[in-house]
Amino acid sequence: MGFSRFGEMFNIDNMVSVTREQCKFSEVRLISDAVSFLTFHRLKEVFSNGGVVLIPYDNGLDLNPACFGGRKAHWGLLIGLAFTFSSPTEDDVGLKVWNDSLLAVNPANDFFVLAVHGKSRFLRPWSLDELIASNSQLFVKGCTPTFSDFRHMNTNGCESLRGSCIVLYS
């Protein structure tokens, strides 16, 4: 399957194969241009149709997207959208999960993607711009453990992860 003895997966094609063969998704779609794909309107369409997005990124100390050139590559699962808002009648500011009544939100500035990271049981709001920046800089060929740590794979580092994501529909 192309994973390390530690359960790591550094090849996008191998991850697509695993999700197709081992998971019960009705559709598994590889997106090779995540920068163009990851927009408010496309994500809203994916989530509205029961989909989620699996995306590689560099993991910071707080599990948020960071930029380490691929040396801390992990997978995140995007499951929804959230918004900052300010009530027109009150001074409260907060975070609200997307639904059809929030059509007046300015998606260019006010939304976050809701993500789950495998090391955390908490849902996290991530900046889409930071996530795209992290995904776009996965360059390091040496981002994987030594070859002896791998089963059934010839690794090329993070090159296949850069700029890619996987859309999964249930």
PDB file of N, CA, C and O in Angstrom, residues 5-66:
ATOM      1  N   ARG A   5       6.388   1.794   8.242  1.00  0.00           N
ATOM      2  CA  ARG A   5       6.049   0.947   9.390  1.00  0.00           C
ATOM      3  C   ARG A   5       5.433   1.773  10.507  1.00  0.00           C
ATOM      4  O   ARG A   5       4.889   1.239  11.457  1.00  0.00           O
ATOM      5  N   PHE A   6       5.511   3.099  10.395  1.00  0.00           N
ATOM      6  CA  PHE A   6       4.889   4.006  11.359  1.00  0.00           C
ATOM      7  C   PHE A   6       3.502   4.449  10.906  1.00  0.00           C
ATOM      8  O   PHE A   6       2.873   5.290  11.532  1.00  0.00           O
ATOM      9  N   GLY A   7       3.036   3.931   9.771  1.00  0.00           N
ATOM     10  CA  GLY A   7       1.721   4.274   9.252  1.00  0.00           C
ATOM     11  C   GLY A   7       1.701   5.526   8.400  1.00  0.00           C
ATOM     12  O   GLY A   7       0.638   6.045   8.071  1.00  0.00           O
ATOM     13  N   GLU A   8       2.864   6.031   8.007  1.00  0.00           N
ATOM     14  CA  GLU A   8       2.933   7.267   7.228  1.00  0.00           C
ATOM     15  C   GLU A   8       2.740   6.987   5.742  1.00  0.00           C
ATOM     16  O   GLU A   8       3.158   5.946   5.244  1.00  0.00           O
ATOM     17  N   MET A   9       2.125   7.933   5.058  1.00  0.00           N
ATOM     18  CA  MET A   9       1.862   7.810   3.629  1.00  0.00           C
ATOM     19  C   MET A   9       2.344   9.100   2.968  1.00  0.00           C
ATOM     20  O   MET A   9       1.799  10.163   3.222  1.00  0.00           O
ATOM     21  N   PHE A  10       3.394   8.990   2.118  1.00  0.00           N
ATOM     22  CA  PHE A  10       3.989  10.173   1.502  1.00  0.00           C
ATOM     23  C   PHE A  10       3.772  10.239   0.000  1.00  0.00           C
ATOM     24  O   PHE A  10       4.464  10.970  -0.689  1.00  0.00           O
ATOM     25  N   ASN A  11       2.820   9.489  -0.509  1.00  0.00           N
ATOM     26  CA  ASN A  11       2.564   9.488  -1.936  1.00  0.00           C
ATOM     27  C   ASN A  11       1.063   9.622  -2.160  1.00  0.00           C
ATOM     28  O   ASN A  11       0.284   8.826  -1.639  1.00  0.00           O
ATOM     29  N   ILE A  12       0.657  10.611  -2.930  1.00  0.00           N
ATOM     30  CA  ILE A  12      -0.761  10.906  -3.128  1.00  0.00           C
ATOM     31  C   ILE A  12      -1.469   9.758  -3.852  1.00  0.00           C
ATOM     32  O   ILE A  12      -2.609   9.427  -3.535  1.00  0.00           O
ATOM     33  N   ASP A  13      -0.795   9.132  -4.809  1.00  0.00           N
ATOM     34  CA  ASP A  13      -1.424   8.024  -5.542  1.00  0.00           C
ATOM     35  C   ASP A  13      -1.670   6.830  -4.624  1.00  0.00           C
ATOM     36  O   ASP A  13      -2.692   6.150  -4.745  1.00  0.00           O
ATOM     37  N   ASN A  14      -0.730   6.576  -3.711  1.00  0.00           N
ATOM     38  CA  ASN A  14      -0.929   5.492  -2.743  1.00  0.00           C
ATOM     39  C   ASN A  14      -2.101   5.792  -1.818  1.00  0.00           C
ATOM     40  O   ASN A  14      -2.879   4.895  -1.478  1.00  0.00           O
ATOM     41  N   MET A  15      -2.256   7.053  -1.411  1.00  0.00           N
ATOM     42  CA  MET A  15      -3.377   7.418  -0.541  1.00  0.00           C
ATOM     43  C   MET A  15      -4.705   7.256  -1.285  1.00  0.00           C
ATOM     44  O   MET A  15      -5.692   6.789  -0.707  1.00  0.00           O
ATOM     45  N   VAL A  16      -4.732   7.619  -2.546  1.00  0.00           N
ATOM     46  CA  VAL A  16      -5.940   7.411  -3.356  1.00  0.00           C
ATOM     47  C   VAL A  16      -6.262   5.923  -3.421  1.00  0.00           C
ATOM     48  O   VAL A  16      -7.420   5.513  -3.241  1.00  0.00           O
ATOM     49  N   SER A  17      -5.251   5.096  -3.650  1.00  0.00           N
ATOM     50  CA  SER A  17      -5.468   3.640  -3.715  1.00  0.00           C
ATOM     51  C   SER A  17      -6.010   3.098  -2.399  1.00  0.00           C
ATOM     52  O   SER A  17      -6.940   2.285  -2.393  1.00  0.00           O
ATOM     53  N   VAL A  18      -5.444   3.535  -1.292  1.00  0.00           N
ATOM     54  CA  VAL A  18      -5.895   3.065   0.020  1.00  0.00           C
ATOM     55  C   VAL A  18      -7.345   3.462   0.261  1.00  0.00           C
ATOM     56  O   VAL A  18      -8.158   2.647   0.702  1.00  0.00           O
ATOM     57  N   THR A  19      -7.698   4.708  -0.040  1.00  0.00           N
ATOM     58  CA  THR A  19      -9.074   5.145   0.200  1.00  0.00           C
ATOM     59  C   THR A  19     -10.057   4.419  -0.715  1.00  0.00           C
ATOM     60  O   THR A  19     -11.175   4.106  -0.308  1.00  0.00           O
ATOM     61  N   ARG A  20      -9.647   4.124  -1.934  1.00  0.00           N
ATOM     62  CA  ARG A  20     -10.531   3.383  -2.851  1.00  0.00           C
ATOM     63  C   ARG A  20     -10.708   1.931  -2.422  1.00  0.00           C
ATOM     64  O   ARG A  20     -11.802   1.386  -2.490  1.00  0.00           O
ATOM     65  N   GLU A  21      -9.616   1.306  -1.973  1.00  0.00           N
ATOM     66  CA  GLU A  21      -9.657  -0.118  -1.669  1.00  0.00           C
ATOM     67  C   GLU A  21     -10.130  -0.433  -0.251  1.00  0.00           C
ATOM     68  O   GLU A  21     -10.734  -1.475  -0.025  1.00  0.00           O
ATOM     69  N   GLN A  22      -9.846   0.444   0.696  1.00  0.00           N
ATOM     70  CA  GLN A  22     -10.089   0.120   2.098  1.00  0.00           C
ATOM     71  C   GLN A  22     -11.252   0.884   2.737  1.00  0.00           C
ATOM     72  O   GLN A  22     -11.697   0.524   3.818  1.00  0.00           O
ATOM     73  N   CYS A  23     -11.708   1.943   2.104  1.00  0.00           N
ATOM     74  CA  CYS A  23     -12.767   2.772   2.694  1.00  0.00           C
ATOM     75  C   CYS A  23     -14.046   2.650   1.865  1.00  0.00           C
ATOM     76  O   CYS A  23     -14.011   2.261   0.705  1.00  0.00           O
ATOM     77  N   LYS A  24     -15.145   3.022   2.447  1.00  0.00           N
ATOM     78  CA  LYS A  24     -16.451   2.855   1.784  1.00  0.00           C
ATOM     79  C   LYS A  24     -16.962   4.178   1.212  1.00  0.00           C
ATOM     80  O   LYS A  24     -18.052   4.612   1.527  1.00  0.00           O
ATOM     81  N   PHE A  25     -16.164   4.812   0.385  1.00  0.00           N
ATOM     82  CA  PHE A  25     -16.597   6.053  -0.254  1.00  0.00           C
ATOM     83  C   PHE A  25     -17.184   5.735  -1.624  1.00  0.00           C
ATOM     84  O   PHE A  25     -16.681   4.867  -2.336  1.00  0.00           O
ATOM     85  N   SER A  26     -18.229   6.468  -1.999  1.00  0.00           N
ATOM     86  CA  SER A  26     -18.834   6.241  -3.314  1.00  0.00           C
ATOM     87  C   SER A  26     -17.972   6.821  -4.430  1.00  0.00           C
ATOM     88  O   SER A  26     -18.012   6.354  -5.557  1.00  0.00           O
ATOM     89  N   GLU A  27     -17.202   7.856  -4.091  1.00  0.00           N
ATOM     90  CA  GLU A  27     -16.321   8.483  -5.084  1.00  0.00           C
ATOM     91  C   GLU A  27     -15.063   8.976  -4.398  1.00  0.00           C
ATOM     92  O   GLU A  27     -15.118   9.584  -3.332  1.00  0.00           O
ATOM     93  N   VAL A  28     -13.927   8.705  -5.018  1.00  0.00           N
ATOM     94  CA  VAL A  28     -12.624   9.189  -4.561  1.00  0.00           C
ATOM     95  C   VAL A  28     -12.011   9.920  -5.747  1.00  0.00           C
ATOM     96  O   VAL A  28     -11.761   9.321  -6.788  1.00  0.00           O
ATOM     97  N   ARG A  29     -11.797  11.235  -5.587  1.00  0.00           N
ATOM     98  CA  ARG A  29     -11.315  12.033  -6.715  1.00  0.00           C
ATOM     99  C   ARG A  29     -10.015  12.739  -6.360  1.00  0.00           C
ATOM    100  O   ARG A  29      -9.954  13.503  -5.396  1.00  0.00           O
ATOM    101  N   LEU A  30      -8.955  12.475  -7.122  1.00  0.00           N
ATOM    102  CA  LEU A  30      -7.670  13.141  -6.934  1.00  0.00           C
ATOM    103  C   LEU A  30      -7.729  14.519  -7.592  1.00  0.00           C
ATOM    104  O   LEU A  30      -8.089  14.635  -8.759  1.00  0.00           O
ATOM    105  N   ILE A  31      -7.374  15.530  -6.830  1.00  0.00           N
ATOM    106  CA  ILE A  31      -7.294  16.906  -7.343  1.00  0.00           C
ATOM    107  C   ILE A  31      -5.818  17.259  -7.416  1.00  0.00           C
ATOM    108  O   ILE A  31      -5.136  17.336  -6.391  1.00  0.00           O
ATOM    109  N   SER A  32      -5.307  17.463  -8.624  1.00  0.00           N
ATOM    110  CA  SER A  32      -3.875  17.733  -8.780  1.00  0.00           C
ATOM    111  C   SER A  32      -3.544  19.225  -8.748  1.00  0.00           C
ATOM    112  O   SER A  32      -2.374  19.588  -8.761  1.00  0.00           O
ATOM    113  N   ASP A  33      -4.556  20.089  -8.684  1.00  0.00           N
ATOM    114  CA  ASP A  33      -4.336  21.533  -8.571  1.00  0.00           C
ATOM    115  C   ASP A  33      -5.165  22.062  -7.405  1.00  0.00           C
ATOM    116  O   ASP A  33      -6.206  22.702  -7.592  1.00  0.00           O
ATOM    117  N   ALA A  34      -4.705  21.787  -6.191  1.00  0.00           N
ATOM    118  CA  ALA A  34      -5.436  22.179  -4.987  1.00  0.00           C
ATOM    119  C   ALA A  34      -5.599  23.685  -4.878  1.00  0.00           C
ATOM    120  O   ALA A  34      -6.618  24.174  -4.381  1.00  0.00           O
ATOM    121  N   VAL A  35      -4.642  24.451  -5.358  1.00  0.00           N
ATOM    122  CA  VAL A  35      -4.720  25.911  -5.257  1.00  0.00           C
ATOM    123  C   VAL A  35      -5.954  26.427  -5.985  1.00  0.00           C
ATOM    124  O   VAL A  35      -6.693  27.265  -5.471  1.00  0.00           O
ATOM    125  N   SER A  36      -6.207  25.926  -7.178  1.00  0.00           N
ATOM    126  CA  SER A  36      -7.380  26.362  -7.943  1.00  0.00           C
ATOM    127  C   SER A  36      -8.667  25.756  -7.396  1.00  0.00           C
ATOM    128  O   SER A  36      -9.720  26.381  -7.442  1.00  0.00           O
ATOM    129  N   PHE A  37      -8.581  24.538  -6.881  1.00  0.00           N
ATOM    130  CA  PHE A  37      -9.774  23.839  -6.415  1.00  0.00           C
ATOM    131  C   PHE A  37     -10.293  24.376  -5.085  1.00  0.00           C
ATOM    132  O   PHE A  37     -11.504  24.455  -4.864  1.00  0.00           O
ATOM    133  N   LEU A  38      -9.407  24.722  -4.172  1.00  0.00           N
ATOM    134  CA  LEU A  38      -9.808  25.089  -2.807  1.00  0.00           C
ATOM    135  C   LEU A  38     -10.304  26.529  -2.731  1.00  0.00           C
ATOM    136  O   LEU A  38      -9.604  27.436  -2.301  1.00  0.00           O
ATOM    137  N   THR A  39     -11.545  26.714  -3.149  1.00  0.00           N
ATOM    138  CA  THR A  39     -12.204  28.017  -3.061  1.00  0.00           C
ATOM    139  C   THR A  39     -13.458  27.859  -2.206  1.00  0.00           C
ATOM    140  O   THR A  39     -13.941  26.737  -1.999  1.00  0.00           O
ATOM    141  N   PHE A  40     -13.985  28.965  -1.740  1.00  0.00           N
ATOM    142  CA  PHE A  40     -15.196  28.929  -0.923  1.00  0.00           C
ATOM    143  C   PHE A  40     -16.318  28.173  -1.638  1.00  0.00           C
ATOM    144  O   PHE A  40     -16.945  27.281  -1.075  1.00  0.00           O
ATOM    145  N   HIS A  41     -16.575  28.535  -2.891  1.00  0.00           N
ATOM    146  CA  HIS A  41     -17.716  27.969  -3.616  1.00  0.00           C
ATOM    147  C   HIS A  41     -17.545  26.469  -3.893  1.00  0.00           C
ATOM    148  O   HIS A  41     -18.505  25.703  -3.765  1.00  0.00           O
ATOM    149  N   ARG A  42     -16.341  26.049  -4.243  1.00  0.00           N
ATOM    150  CA  ARG A  42     -16.128  24.611  -4.483  1.00  0.00           C
ATOM    151  C   ARG A  42     -16.217  23.816  -3.189  1.00  0.00           C
ATOM    152  O   ARG A  42     -16.788  22.728  -3.158  1.00  0.00           O
ATOM    153  N   LEU A  43     -15.644  24.346  -2.110  1.00  0.00           N
ATOM    154  CA  LEU A  43     -15.724  23.654  -0.824  1.00  0.00           C
ATOM    155  C   LEU A  43     -17.167  23.576  -0.333  1.00  0.00           C
ATOM    156  O   LEU A  43     -17.606  22.544   0.172  1.00  0.00           O
ATOM    157  N   LYS A  44     -17.908  24.659  -0.501  1.00  0.00           N
ATOM    158  CA  LYS A  44     -19.318  24.658  -0.114  1.00  0.00           C
ATOM    159  C   LYS A  44     -20.069  23.566  -0.878  1.00  0.00           C
ATOM    160  O   LYS A  44     -20.875  22.831  -0.299  1.00  0.00           O
ATOM    161  N   GLU A  45     -19.781  23.414  -2.164  1.00  0.00           N
ATOM    162  CA  GLU A  45     -20.424  22.386  -2.982  1.00  0.00           C
ATOM    163  C   GLU A  45     -20.033  20.984  -2.500  1.00  0.00           C
ATOM    164  O   GLU A  45     -20.887  20.094  -2.382  1.00  0.00           O
ATOM    165  N   VAL A  46     -18.745  20.774  -2.216  1.00  0.00           N
ATOM    166  CA  VAL A  46     -18.288  19.467  -1.727  1.00  0.00           C
ATOM    167  C   VAL A  46     -18.993  19.108  -0.429  1.00  0.00           C
ATOM    168  O   VAL A  46     -19.567  18.023  -0.284  1.00  0.00           O
ATOM    169  N   PHE A  47     -18.973  20.021   0.551  1.00  0.00           N
ATOM    170  CA  PHE A  47     -19.551  19.737   1.863  1.00  0.00           C
ATOM    171  C   PHE A  47     -21.078  19.595   1.783  1.00  0.00           C
ATOM    172  O   PHE A  47     -21.663  18.768   2.478  1.00  0.00           O
ATOM    173  N   SER A  48     -21.717  20.373   0.928  1.00  0.00           N
ATOM    174  CA  SER A  48     -23.173  20.286   0.767  1.00  0.00           C
ATOM    175  C   SER A  48     -23.602  18.950   0.161  1.00  0.00           C
ATOM    176  O   SER A  48     -24.730  18.511   0.371  1.00  0.00           O
ATOM    177  N   ASN A  49     -22.703  18.332  -0.589  1.00  0.00           N
ATOM    178  CA  ASN A  49     -23.005  17.047  -1.227  1.00  0.00           C
ATOM    179  C   ASN A  49     -22.441  15.860  -0.451  1.00  0.00           C
ATOM    180  O   ASN A  49     -22.268  14.771  -1.011  1.00  0.00           O
ATOM    181  N   GLY A  50     -22.143  16.061   0.823  1.00  0.00           N
ATOM    182  CA  GLY A  50     -21.696  14.965   1.676  1.00  0.00           C
ATOM    183  C   GLY A  50     -20.237  14.596   1.533  1.00  0.00           C
ATOM    184  O   GLY A  50     -19.826  13.515   1.953  1.00  0.00           O
ATOM    185  N   GLY A  51     -19.444  15.476   0.943  1.00  0.00           N
ATOM    186  CA  GLY A  51     -18.032  15.181   0.740  1.00  0.00           C
ATOM    187  C   GLY A  51     -17.135  15.742   1.829  1.00  0.00           C
ATOM    188  O   GLY A  51     -17.554  16.575   2.644  1.00  0.00           O
ATOM    189  N   VAL A  52     -15.906  15.260   1.823  1.00  0.00           N
ATOM    190  CA  VAL A  52     -14.841  15.763   2.683  1.00  0.00           C
ATOM    191  C   VAL A  52     -13.582  15.854   1.825  1.00  0.00           C
ATOM    192  O   VAL A  52     -13.531  15.298   0.721  1.00  0.00           O
ATOM    193  N   VAL A  53     -12.574  16.558   2.316  1.00  0.00           N
ATOM    194  CA  VAL A  53     -11.328  16.720   1.566  1.00  0.00           C
ATOM    195  C   VAL A  53     -10.167  16.261   2.431  1.00  0.00           C
ATOM    196  O   VAL A  53     -10.005  16.718   3.563  1.00  0.00           O
ATOM    197  N   LEU A  54      -9.360  15.372   1.897  1.00  0.00           N
ATOM    198  CA  LEU A  54      -8.148  14.895   2.547  1.00  0.00           C
ATOM    199  C   LEU A  54      -6.992  15.644   1.920  1.00  0.00           C
ATOM    200  O   LEU A  54      -6.822  15.620   0.699  1.00  0.00           O
ATOM    201  N   ILE A  55      -6.199  16.345   2.746  1.00  0.00           N
ATOM    202  CA  ILE A  55      -5.154  17.198   2.188  1.00  0.00           C
ATOM    203  C   ILE A  55      -3.858  17.079   2.983  1.00  0.00           C
ATOM    204  O   ILE A  55      -3.869  17.112   4.211  1.00  0.00           O
ATOM    205  N   PRO A  56      -2.724  16.945   2.277  1.00  0.00           N
ATOM    206  CA  PRO A  56      -1.437  16.941   2.958  1.00  0.00           C
ATOM    207  C   PRO A  56      -0.992  18.370   3.252  1.00  0.00           C
ATOM    208  O   PRO A  56      -1.261  19.289   2.470  1.00  0.00           O
ATOM    209  N   TYR A  57      -0.314  18.543   4.369  1.00  0.00           N
ATOM    210  CA  TYR A  57       0.178  19.856   4.766  1.00  0.00           C
ATOM    211  C   TYR A  57       1.287  19.658   5.781  1.00  0.00           C
ATOM    212  O   TYR A  57       1.448  18.575   6.344  1.00  0.00           O
ATOM    213  N   ASP A  58       2.086  20.705   6.025  1.00  0.00           N
ATOM    214  CA  ASP A  58       3.072  20.679   7.094  1.00  0.00           C
ATOM    215  C   ASP A  58       2.390  21.047   8.395  1.00  0.00           C
ATOM    216  O   ASP A  58       1.703  22.070   8.486  1.00  0.00           O
ATOM    217  N   ASN A  59       2.613  20.230   9.404  1.00  0.00           N
ATOM    218  CA  ASN A  59       1.970  20.368  10.700  1.00  0.00           C
ATOM    219  C   ASN A  59       2.828  21.230  11.631  1.00  0.00           C
ATOM    220  O   ASN A  59       3.980  20.900  11.888  1.00  0.00           O
ATOM    221  N   GLY A  60       2.245  22.320  12.150  1.00  0.00           N
ATOM    222  CA  GLY A  60       2.936  23.144  13.134  1.00  0.00           C
ATOM    223  C   GLY A  60       2.763  22.570  14.536  1.00  0.00           C
ATOM    224  O   GLY A  60       2.051  21.586  14.740  1.00  0.00           O
ATOM    225  N   LEU A  61       3.392  23.175  15.520  1.00  0.00           N
ATOM    226  CA  LEU A  61       3.313  22.689  16.896  1.00  0.00           C
ATOM    227  C   LEU A  61       1.884  22.636  17.414  1.00  0.00           C
ATOM    228  O   LEU A  61       1.542  21.795  18.228  1.00  0.00           O
ATOM    229  N   ASP A  62       1.029  23.540  16.939  1.00  0.00           N
ATOM    230  CA  ASP A  62      -0.360  23.602  17.391  1.00  0.00           C
ATOM    231  C   ASP A  62      -1.298  22.821  16.467  1.00  0.00           C
ATOM    232  O   ASP A  62      -2.509  22.965  16.554  1.00  0.00           O
ATOM    233  N   LEU A  63      -0.762  22.006  15.584  1.00  0.00           N
ATOM    234  CA  LEU A  63      -1.476  21.200  14.590  1.00  0.00           C
ATOM    235  C   LEU A  63      -2.055  22.022  13.443  1.00  0.00           C
ATOM    236  O   LEU A  63      -2.682  21.478  12.542  1.00  0.00           O
ATOM    237  N   ASN A  64      -1.858  23.328  13.457  1.00  0.00           N
ATOM    238  CA  ASN A  64      -2.306  24.180  12.364  1.00  0.00           C
ATOM    239  C   ASN A  64      -1.313  24.097  11.209  1.00  0.00           C
ATOM    240  O   ASN A  64      -0.153  23.728  11.399  1.00  0.00           O
ATOM    241  N   PRO A  65      -1.738  24.465   9.992  1.00  0.00           N
ATOM    242  CA  PRO A  65      -0.820  24.452   8.856  1.00  0.00           C
ATOM    243  C   PRO A  65       0.385  25.358   9.095  1.00  0.00           C
ATOM    244  O   PRO A  65       0.263  26.450   9.657  1.00  0.00           O
ATOM    245  N   ALA A  66       1.543  24.874   8.676  1.00  0.00           N
ATOM    246  CA  ALA A  66       2.795  25.615   8.807  1.00  0.00           C
ATOM    247  C   ALA A  66       3.622  25.348   7.551  1.00  0.00           C
ATOM    248  O   ALA A  66       3.212  24.583   6.679  1.00  0.00           O
TER     249      ALA A  66
END
